């Protein structure tokens, strides 16, 4: 795991409605349950939108113990990178991957003896809305009493994707891509002499996201001629660094292309002329403890370009 990806994931997730804090993975709960606390959930129905499918699952936790108990929820997503929010609840930790879906541990709430609390779990699947319904199995919720090593109870849930025509009948299986399908394009860039003697130039870059493989961000590593570095990007919604940046605009939909400007600079004293060739390489960033997702065609994940410096006319 590179420092680059860790920084990106931390910045992306900080301040989200459900704070998904990056930390060492929690130990997986042993099989079996301890009882005393029950969890129930119905099916999750996701509604089509202009940016994939969204929906909320109600999970009710009942404390059958004679004393008040604080509980945590362990949620297995129905689709990779789809978990969004929990209410009520506290910080959440990305724990591990199961079949490329995240298992997420969330601080729950204190439940009085004999009482119940209903948690609302928000999900967002970034895939193209279809004119037929779909179904995904494998979603799961475990409830763990604070300080316990094992789940008190667990339940699975089925996820239905409503069609764009409003139907839920005869759903087809939802199959999410596991390998990204990314491409990046750029062109030659000219760095112009600035009043202080330094050089600065703008380079339009286009990135395409071809499928619905789960990622939270797209990172671009820059290999540049000596003395040349990334100055900033526009629009700028994440920090950029001399040799890498994150594609602005957040999550992508399948087939979406996004063009933005990368500004390159060189220090005063750099002579005018051909400075060399630079390369940008794009990769997806997903689970912090795993390698970056593989791509179906790595040959178009990089773009090379000439860098030229010119003096002011």
CSV table of C-alpha atoms in Angstrom, one decimal:
chain,number,residue,atom,x,y,z
A,1,UNK,CA,0.0,0.0,0.0
A,2,UNK,CA,1.6,3.3,-1.0
A,3,UNK,CA,1.6,6.5,1.0
A,4,UNK,CA,-0.1,8.1,-1.9
A,5,UNK,CA,-3.2,5.9,-1.8
A,6,UNK,CA,-3.5,6.2,2.0
A,7,UNK,CA,-3.4,10.0,1.8
A,8,UNK,CA,-6.0,10.0,-0.9
A,9,UNK,CA,-8.4,7.6,0.9
A,10,UNK,CA,-8.1,9.6,4.1
A,11,UNK,CA,-8.9,12.9,2.5
A,12,UNK,CA,-11.8,11.4,0.5
A,13,UNK,CA,-13.5,9.9,3.5
A,14,UNK,CA,-12.9,12.6,6.0
A,15,UNK,CA,-16.1,14.6,6.7
A,16,UNK,CA,-18.5,12.2,5.1
A,17,UNK,CA,-21.9,11.7,6.7
A,18,UNK,CA,-20.8,8.4,8.0
A,19,UNK,CA,-17.1,8.9,8.9
A,20,UNK,CA,-15.3,6.0,7.3
A,21,UNK,CA,-12.0,6.2,9.2
A,22,UNK,CA,-9.0,4.3,8.0
A,23,UNK,CA,-7.5,2.2,10.7
A,24,UNK,CA,-6.0,-1.2,11.2
A,25,UNK,CA,-8.6,-3.9,10.4
A,26,UNK,CA,-10.6,-5.3,13.3
A,27,UNK,CA,-10.5,-9.0,13.9
A,28,UNK,CA,-13.2,-10.9,12.2
A,29,UNK,CA,-15.9,-12.1,14.6
A,30,UNK,CA,-15.8,-15.8,15.2
A,31,UNK,CA,-18.7,-17.8,13.7
A,32,UNK,CA,-21.8,-18.3,15.9
A,33,UNK,CA,-23.7,-15.8,18.0
A,34,UNK,CA,-24.0,-15.1,21.7
A,35,UNK,CA,-27.6,-14.1,22.0
A,36,UNK,CA,-29.3,-11.5,24.1
A,37,UNK,CA,-29.4,-8.9,21.2
A,38,UNK,CA,-31.4,-9.4,18.0
A,39,UNK,CA,-31.1,-7.8,14.6
A,40,UNK,CA,-33.7,-7.9,11.9
A,41,UNK,CA,-33.8,-6.4,8.4
A,42,UNK,CA,-36.0,-6.7,5.4
A,43,UNK,CA,-34.8,-6.4,1.8
A,44,UNK,CA,-33.0,-3.4,0.4
A,45,UNK,CA,-34.6,-1.7,-2.6
A,46,UNK,CA,-32.4,0.5,-4.7
A,47,UNK,CA,-34.0,3.2,-6.8
A,48,UNK,CA,-32.5,4.2,-10.2
A,49,UNK,CA,-31.2,7.8,-10.4
A,50,UNK,CA,-29.0,9.8,-12.8
A,51,UNK,CA,-26.0,8.5,-10.9
A,52,UNK,CA,-26.6,4.9,-10.3
A,53,UNK,CA,-28.9,3.4,-7.7
A,54,UNK,CA,-29.6,4.6,-4.1
A,55,UNK,CA,-31.6,3.2,-1.2
A,56,UNK,CA,-31.9,2.9,2.5
A,57,UNK,CA,-32.1,-0.3,4.5
A,58,UNK,CA,-33.8,-0.3,7.9
A,59,UNK,CA,-32.2,-2.7,10.4
A,60,UNK,CA,-33.8,-3.0,13.9
A,61,UNK,CA,-31.7,-4.0,16.9
A,62,UNK,CA,-33.5,-5.2,20.0
A,63,UNK,CA,-31.8,-5.5,23.4
A,64,UNK,CA,-33.2,-8.4,25.3
A,65,UNK,CA,-30.7,-8.2,28.1
A,66,UNK,CA,-31.7,-6.9,31.5
A,67,UNK,CA,-29.3,-3.9,31.3
A,68,UNK,CA,-28.6,-1.2,28.7
A,69,UNK,CA,-26.0,-2.2,26.1
A,70,UNK,CA,-24.0,-0.3,23.5
A,71,UNK,CA,-23.8,-2.1,20.2
A,72,UNK,CA,-21.8,-1.9,17.0
A,73,UNK,CA,-22.8,-3.1,13.5
A,74,UNK,CA,-20.7,-5.0,11.1
A,75,UNK,CA,-22.1,-4.6,7.6
A,76,UNK,CA,-21.2,-6.6,4.5
A,77,UNK,CA,-22.1,-4.6,1.4
A,78,UNK,CA,-24.3,-6.0,-1.3
A,79,UNK,CA,-22.0,-4.4,-4.0
A,80,UNK,CA,-18.5,-3.1,-3.7
A,81,UNK,CA,-18.0,0.5,-2.5
A,82,UNK,CA,-21.8,1.0,-2.1
A,83,UNK,CA,-22.1,1.7,1.7
A,84,UNK,CA,-22.7,5.4,2.3
A,85,UNK,CA,-24.3,6.3,5.6
A,86,UNK,CA,-25.5,5.1,9.0
A,87,UNK,CA,-28.1,6.9,11.2
A,88,UNK,CA,-27.9,6.9,14.1
A,89,UNK,CA,-24.4,5.8,14.5
A,90,UNK,CA,-20.8,6.9,14.8
A,91,UNK,CA,-17.5,6.4,13.0
A,92,UNK,CA,-17.1,3.4,10.6
A,93,UNK,CA,-14.0,1.4,9.8
A,94,UNK,CA,-13.2,-0.4,6.6
A,95,UNK,CA,-12.4,-3.8,7.9
A,96,UNK,CA,-11.8,-6.3,5.0
A,97,UNK,CA,-12.9,-7.4,1.6
A,98,UNK,CA,-15.3,-10.3,0.9
A,99,UNK,CA,-15.6,-11.1,-2.8
A,100,UNK,CA,-14.5,-7.5,-3.6
A,101,UNK,CA,-17.2,-6.1,-1.3
A,102,UNK,CA,-16.3,-4.2,1.8
A,103,UNK,CA,-17.0,-5.4,5.4
A,104,UNK,CA,-17.5,-2.2,7.5
A,105,UNK,CA,-17.6,-1.9,11.3
A,106,UNK,CA,-19.7,1.0,12.6
A,107,UNK,CA,-20.1,2.3,16.1
A,108,UNK,CA,-23.8,1.9,16.8
A,109,UNK,CA,-25.8,3.3,19.7
A,110,UNK,CA,-26.7,2.6,23.4
A,111,UNK,CA,-29.9,0.6,23.7
A,112,UNK,CA,-31.9,0.4,26.9
A,113,UNK,CA,-33.0,-2.9,28.3
A,114,UNK,CA,-36.0,-4.3,26.4
A,115,UNK,CA,-35.9,-1.5,23.8
A,116,UNK,CA,-35.2,-1.4,20.1
A,117,UNK,CA,-33.3,1.0,17.8
A,118,UNK,CA,-33.8,1.1,14.1
A,119,UNK,CA,-30.7,2.0,12.1
A,120,UNK,CA,-31.0,3.4,8.6
A,121,UNK,CA,-28.2,2.2,6.3
A,122,UNK,CA,-27.7,4.2,3.1
A,123,UNK,CA,-26.3,2.6,0.0
A,124,UNK,CA,-25.3,4.0,-3.4
A,125,UNK,CA,-24.3,1.7,-6.3
A,126,UNK,CA,-22.5,3.6,-9.0
A,127,UNK,CA,-23.6,1.6,-12.0
A,128,UNK,CA,-25.7,2.4,-15.1
A,129,UNK,CA,-29.5,2.2,-14.4
A,130,UNK,CA,-31.1,-0.6,-16.5
A,131,UNK,CA,-34.6,-1.0,-17.9
A,132,UNK,CA,-34.9,-4.4,-16.1
A,133,UNK,CA,-34.7,-5.1,-12.4
A,134,UNK,CA,-31.7,-6.8,-10.8
A,135,UNK,CA,-30.9,-8.7,-7.6
A,136,UNK,CA,-27.8,-9.0,-5.4
A,137,UNK,CA,-27.4,-11.4,-2.5
A,138,UNK,CA,-24.7,-11.5,0.1
A,139,UNK,CA,-25.6,-8.4,2.1
A,140,UNK,CA,-25.2,-9.1,5.8
A,141,UNK,CA,-25.5,-7.3,9.1
A,142,UNK,CA,-24.0,-8.5,12.4
A,143,UNK,CA,-24.7,-6.8,15.7
A,144,UNK,CA,-21.9,-6.9,18.3
A,145,UNK,CA,-22.2,-5.8,21.9
A,146,UNK,CA,-19.6,-3.2,22.9
A,147,UNK,CA,-16.5,-5.1,24.0
A,148,UNK,CA,-17.7,-8.5,22.9
A,149,UNK,CA,-15.5,-10.7,20.7
A,150,UNK,CA,-18.5,-12.4,18.9
A,151,UNK,CA,-21.6,-11.2,17.2
A,152,UNK,CA,-24.8,-11.4,19.3
A,153,UNK,CA,-26.9,-11.9,16.2
A,154,UNK,CA,-26.7,-11.6,12.4
A,155,UNK,CA,-29.0,-11.5,9.4
A,156,UNK,CA,-28.6,-11.5,5.7
A,157,UNK,CA,-30.5,-9.3,3.3
A,158,UNK,CA,-31.4,-9.3,-0.4
A,159,UNK,CA,-30.9,-6.2,-2.5
A,160,UNK,CA,-33.2,-5.4,-5.4
A,161,UNK,CA,-32.5,-2.8,-8.1
A,162,UNK,CA,-35.7,-1.3,-9.4
A,163,UNK,CA,-35.8,-1.0,-13.2
A,164,UNK,CA,-36.1,2.4,-14.9
A,165,UNK,CA,-39.6,1.4,-15.8
A,166,UNK,CA,-40.4,0.8,-12.1
A,167,UNK,CA,-40.5,-3.0,-12.0
A,168,UNK,CA,-39.1,-5.4,-9.4
A,169,UNK,CA,-40.4,-8.5,-11.1
A,170,UNK,CA,-38.2,-11.3,-12.4
A,171,UNK,CA,-34.9,-9.6,-11.5
A,172,UNK,CA,-31.6,-10.6,-13.2
A,173,UNK,CA,-28.4,-11.1,-11.1
A,174,UNK,CA,-26.3,-7.9,-10.7
A,175,UNK,CA,-22.7,-8.7,-11.7
A,176,UNK,CA,-20.3,-5.9,-10.8
A,177,UNK,CA,-17.0,-5.6,-12.6
A,178,UNK,CA,-13.9,-6.3,-10.5
A,179,UNK,CA,-11.3,-4.9,-12.8
A,180,UNK,CA,-11.3,-1.3,-13.8
A,181,UNK,CA,-11.5,-0.1,-17.4
A,182,UNK,CA,-9.6,3.3,-17.3
A,183,UNK,CA,-8.0,5.4,-19.9
A,184,UNK,CA,-6.1,8.7,-19.9
A,185,UNK,CA,-5.3,11.2,-22.7
A,186,UNK,CA,-3.1,14.2,-22.8
A,187,UNK,CA,-1.0,16.2,-25.2
A,188,UNK,CA,2.2,18.3,-25.6
A,189,UNK,CA,2.5,21.1,-23.1
A,190,UNK,CA,4.3,24.4,-23.3
A,191,UNK,CA,5.7,26.0,-20.2
A,192,UNK,CA,5.8,29.8,-20.5
A,193,UNK,CA,8.3,32.1,-18.7
A,194,UNK,CA,6.8,34.0,-15.8
A,195,UNK,CA,7.8,37.4,-14.5
A,196,UNK,CA,9.9,35.8,-11.7
A,197,UNK,CA,11.7,33.7,-14.2
A,198,UNK,CA,10.0,30.4,-13.5
A,199,UNK,CA,8.0,28.4,-16.0
A,200,UNK,CA,4.3,27.5,-16.0
A,201,UNK,CA,2.0,25.7,-18.5
A,202,UNK,CA,-1.5,24.3,-18.8
A,203,UNK,CA,-2.2,20.9,-20.1
A,204,UNK,CA,-5.8,19.5,-20.6
A,205,UNK,CA,-6.1,15.9,-19.5
A,206,UNK,CA,-9.1,13.6,-20.2
A,207,UNK,CA,-9.8,10.5,-18.1
A,208,UNK,CA,-12.4,7.9,-18.9
A,209,UNK,CA,-14.0,5.4,-16.5
A,210,UNK,CA,-15.3,2.5,-18.6
A,211,UNK,CA,-17.2,0.2,-16.2
A,212,UNK,CA,-18.6,-0.1,-12.7
A,213,UNK,CA,-15.6,-1.7,-10.9
A,214,UNK,CA,-15.6,-0.3,-7.3
A,215,UNK,CA,-13.2,2.5,-6.6
A,216,UNK,CA,-13.3,5.7,-4.5
A,217,UNK,CA,-10.8,7.8,-6.4
A,218,UNK,CA,-8.6,7.8,-9.4
A,219,UNK,CA,-5.0,8.7,-8.8
A,220,UNK,CA,-2.6,9.9,-11.5
A,221,UNK,CA,1.2,9.4,-11.0
A,222,UNK,CA,3.4,11.8,-13.0
A,223,UNK,CA,6.8,10.9,-14.3
A,224,UNK,CA,8.2,14.3,-15.5
A,225,UNK,CA,11.5,15.6,-17.0
A,226,UNK,CA,14.0,16.8,-14.4
A,227,UNK,CA,13.0,20.0,-12.7
A,228,UNK,CA,9.4,19.8,-14.0
A,229,UNK,CA,6.6,19.1,-11.5
A,230,UNK,CA,2.9,19.3,-11.0
A,231,UNK,CA,2.0,22.8,-9.8
A,232,UNK,CA,-1.7,22.3,-9.3
A,233,UNK,CA,-4.9,21.1,-11.2
A,234,UNK,CA,-8.1,22.9,-12.0
A,235,UNK,CA,-10.7,22.4,-10.8
A,236,UNK,CA,-8.9,21.5,-7.5
A,237,UNK,CA,-11.0,19.6,-5.0
A,238,UNK,CA,-8.2,17.4,-3.6
A,239,UNK,CA,-4.5,18.3,-2.8
A,240,UNK,CA,-2.0,17.7,-5.5
A,241,UNK,CA,1.7,17.0,-5.2
A,242,UNK,CA,4.8,17.4,-7.4
A,243,UNK,CA,4.5,13.9,-8.8
A,244,UNK,CA,0.8,12.9,-8.4
A,245,UNK,CA,-2.7,14.1,-8.2
A,246,UNK,CA,-6.3,12.9,-7.8
A,247,UNK,CA,-8.8,13.3,-10.7
A,248,UNK,CA,-11.3,15.9,-9.6
A,249,UNK,CA,-15.0,15.5,-9.3
A,250,UNK,CA,-15.3,12.4,-7.1
A,251,UNK,CA,-16.8,9.1,-8.1
A,252,UNK,CA,-17.3,8.2,-11.8
A,253,UNK,CA,-20.2,6.6,-13.5
A,254,UNK,CA,-19.5,3.9,-16.1
A,255,UNK,CA,-18.6,5.4,-19.5
A,256,UNK,CA,-18.1,8.9,-18.0
A,257,UNK,CA,-15.2,11.1,-19.4
A,258,UNK,CA,-13.9,14.0,-17.4
A,259,UNK,CA,-11.5,16.7,-18.7
A,260,UNK,CA,-9.5,19.0,-16.4
A,261,UNK,CA,-6.4,21.1,-16.5
A,262,UNK,CA,-3.0,20.1,-15.1
A,263,UNK,CA,-0.5,22.9,-14.6
A,264,UNK,CA,3.2,22.0,-14.8
A,265,UNK,CA,6.0,24.2,-13.6
A,266,UNK,CA,9.8,24.5,-13.6
A,267,UNK,CA,12.1,26.7,-11.6
A,268,UNK,CA,13.7,29.9,-12.6
A,269,UNK,CA,16.9,29.2,-14.5
A,270,UNK,CA,15.5,26.4,-16.6
A,271,UNK,CA,16.6,27.1,-20.2
A,272,UNK,CA,14.1,27.4,-23.0
A,273,UNK,CA,13.8,24.5,-25.4
A,274,UNK,CA,12.7,20.8,-25.3
A,275,UNK,CA,12.7,19.7,-21.7
A,276,UNK,CA,11.9,16.0,-22.4
A,277,UNK,CA,8.9,13.6,-22.2
A,278,UNK,CA,6.5,13.2,-19.4
A,279,UNK,CA,4.0,10.4,-18.6
A,280,UNK,CA,0.8,10.3,-16.6
A,281,UNK,CA,-0.5,6.9,-15.3
A,282,UNK,CA,-4.0,6.5,-13.9
A,283,UNK,CA,-5.1,3.9,-11.4
A,284,UNK,CA,-8.1,3.3,-9.2
A,285,UNK,CA,-8.0,3.5,-5.4
A,286,UNK,CA,-10.3,1.2,-3.4
A,287,UNK,CA,-9.6,-0.7,-0.2
A,288,UNK,CA,-6.7,0.8,1.7
A,289,UNK,CA,-5.2,-2.6,2.7
A,290,UNK,CA,-5.2,-4.1,-0.8
A,291,UNK,CA,-3.3,-3.3,-4.0
A,292,UNK,CA,-4.9,-0.9,-6.5
A,293,UNK,CA,-7.5,-2.6,-8.7
A,294,UNK,CA,-6.2,-4.3,-11.8
A,295,UNK,CA,-7.3,-2.9,-15.2
A,296,UNK,CA,-8.8,-4.8,-18.1
A,297,UNK,CA,-6.4,-3.0,-20.5
A,298,UNK,CA,-3.4,-1.4,-18.9
A,299,UNK,CA,-2.0,-0.1,-22.2
A,300,UNK,CA,-4.3,2.9,-22.2
A,301,UNK,CA,-3.7,3.7,-18.5
A,302,UNK,CA,-0.8,5.9,-19.5
A,303,UNK,CA,-0.2,8.9,-21.8
A,304,UNK,CA,3.1,10.4,-22.8
A,305,UNK,CA,3.7,14.0,-23.9
A,306,UNK,CA,6.5,16.4,-24.8
A,307,UNK,CA,7.3,19.3,-22.5
A,308,UNK,CA,8.7,22.5,-24.0
A,309,UNK,CA,9.8,25.7,-22.3
A,310,UNK,CA,9.6,29.1,-24.1
A,311,UNK,CA,10.7,32.6,-23.1
A,312,UNK,CA,8.2,35.5,-23.1
A,313,UNK,CA,8.0,37.2,-26.5
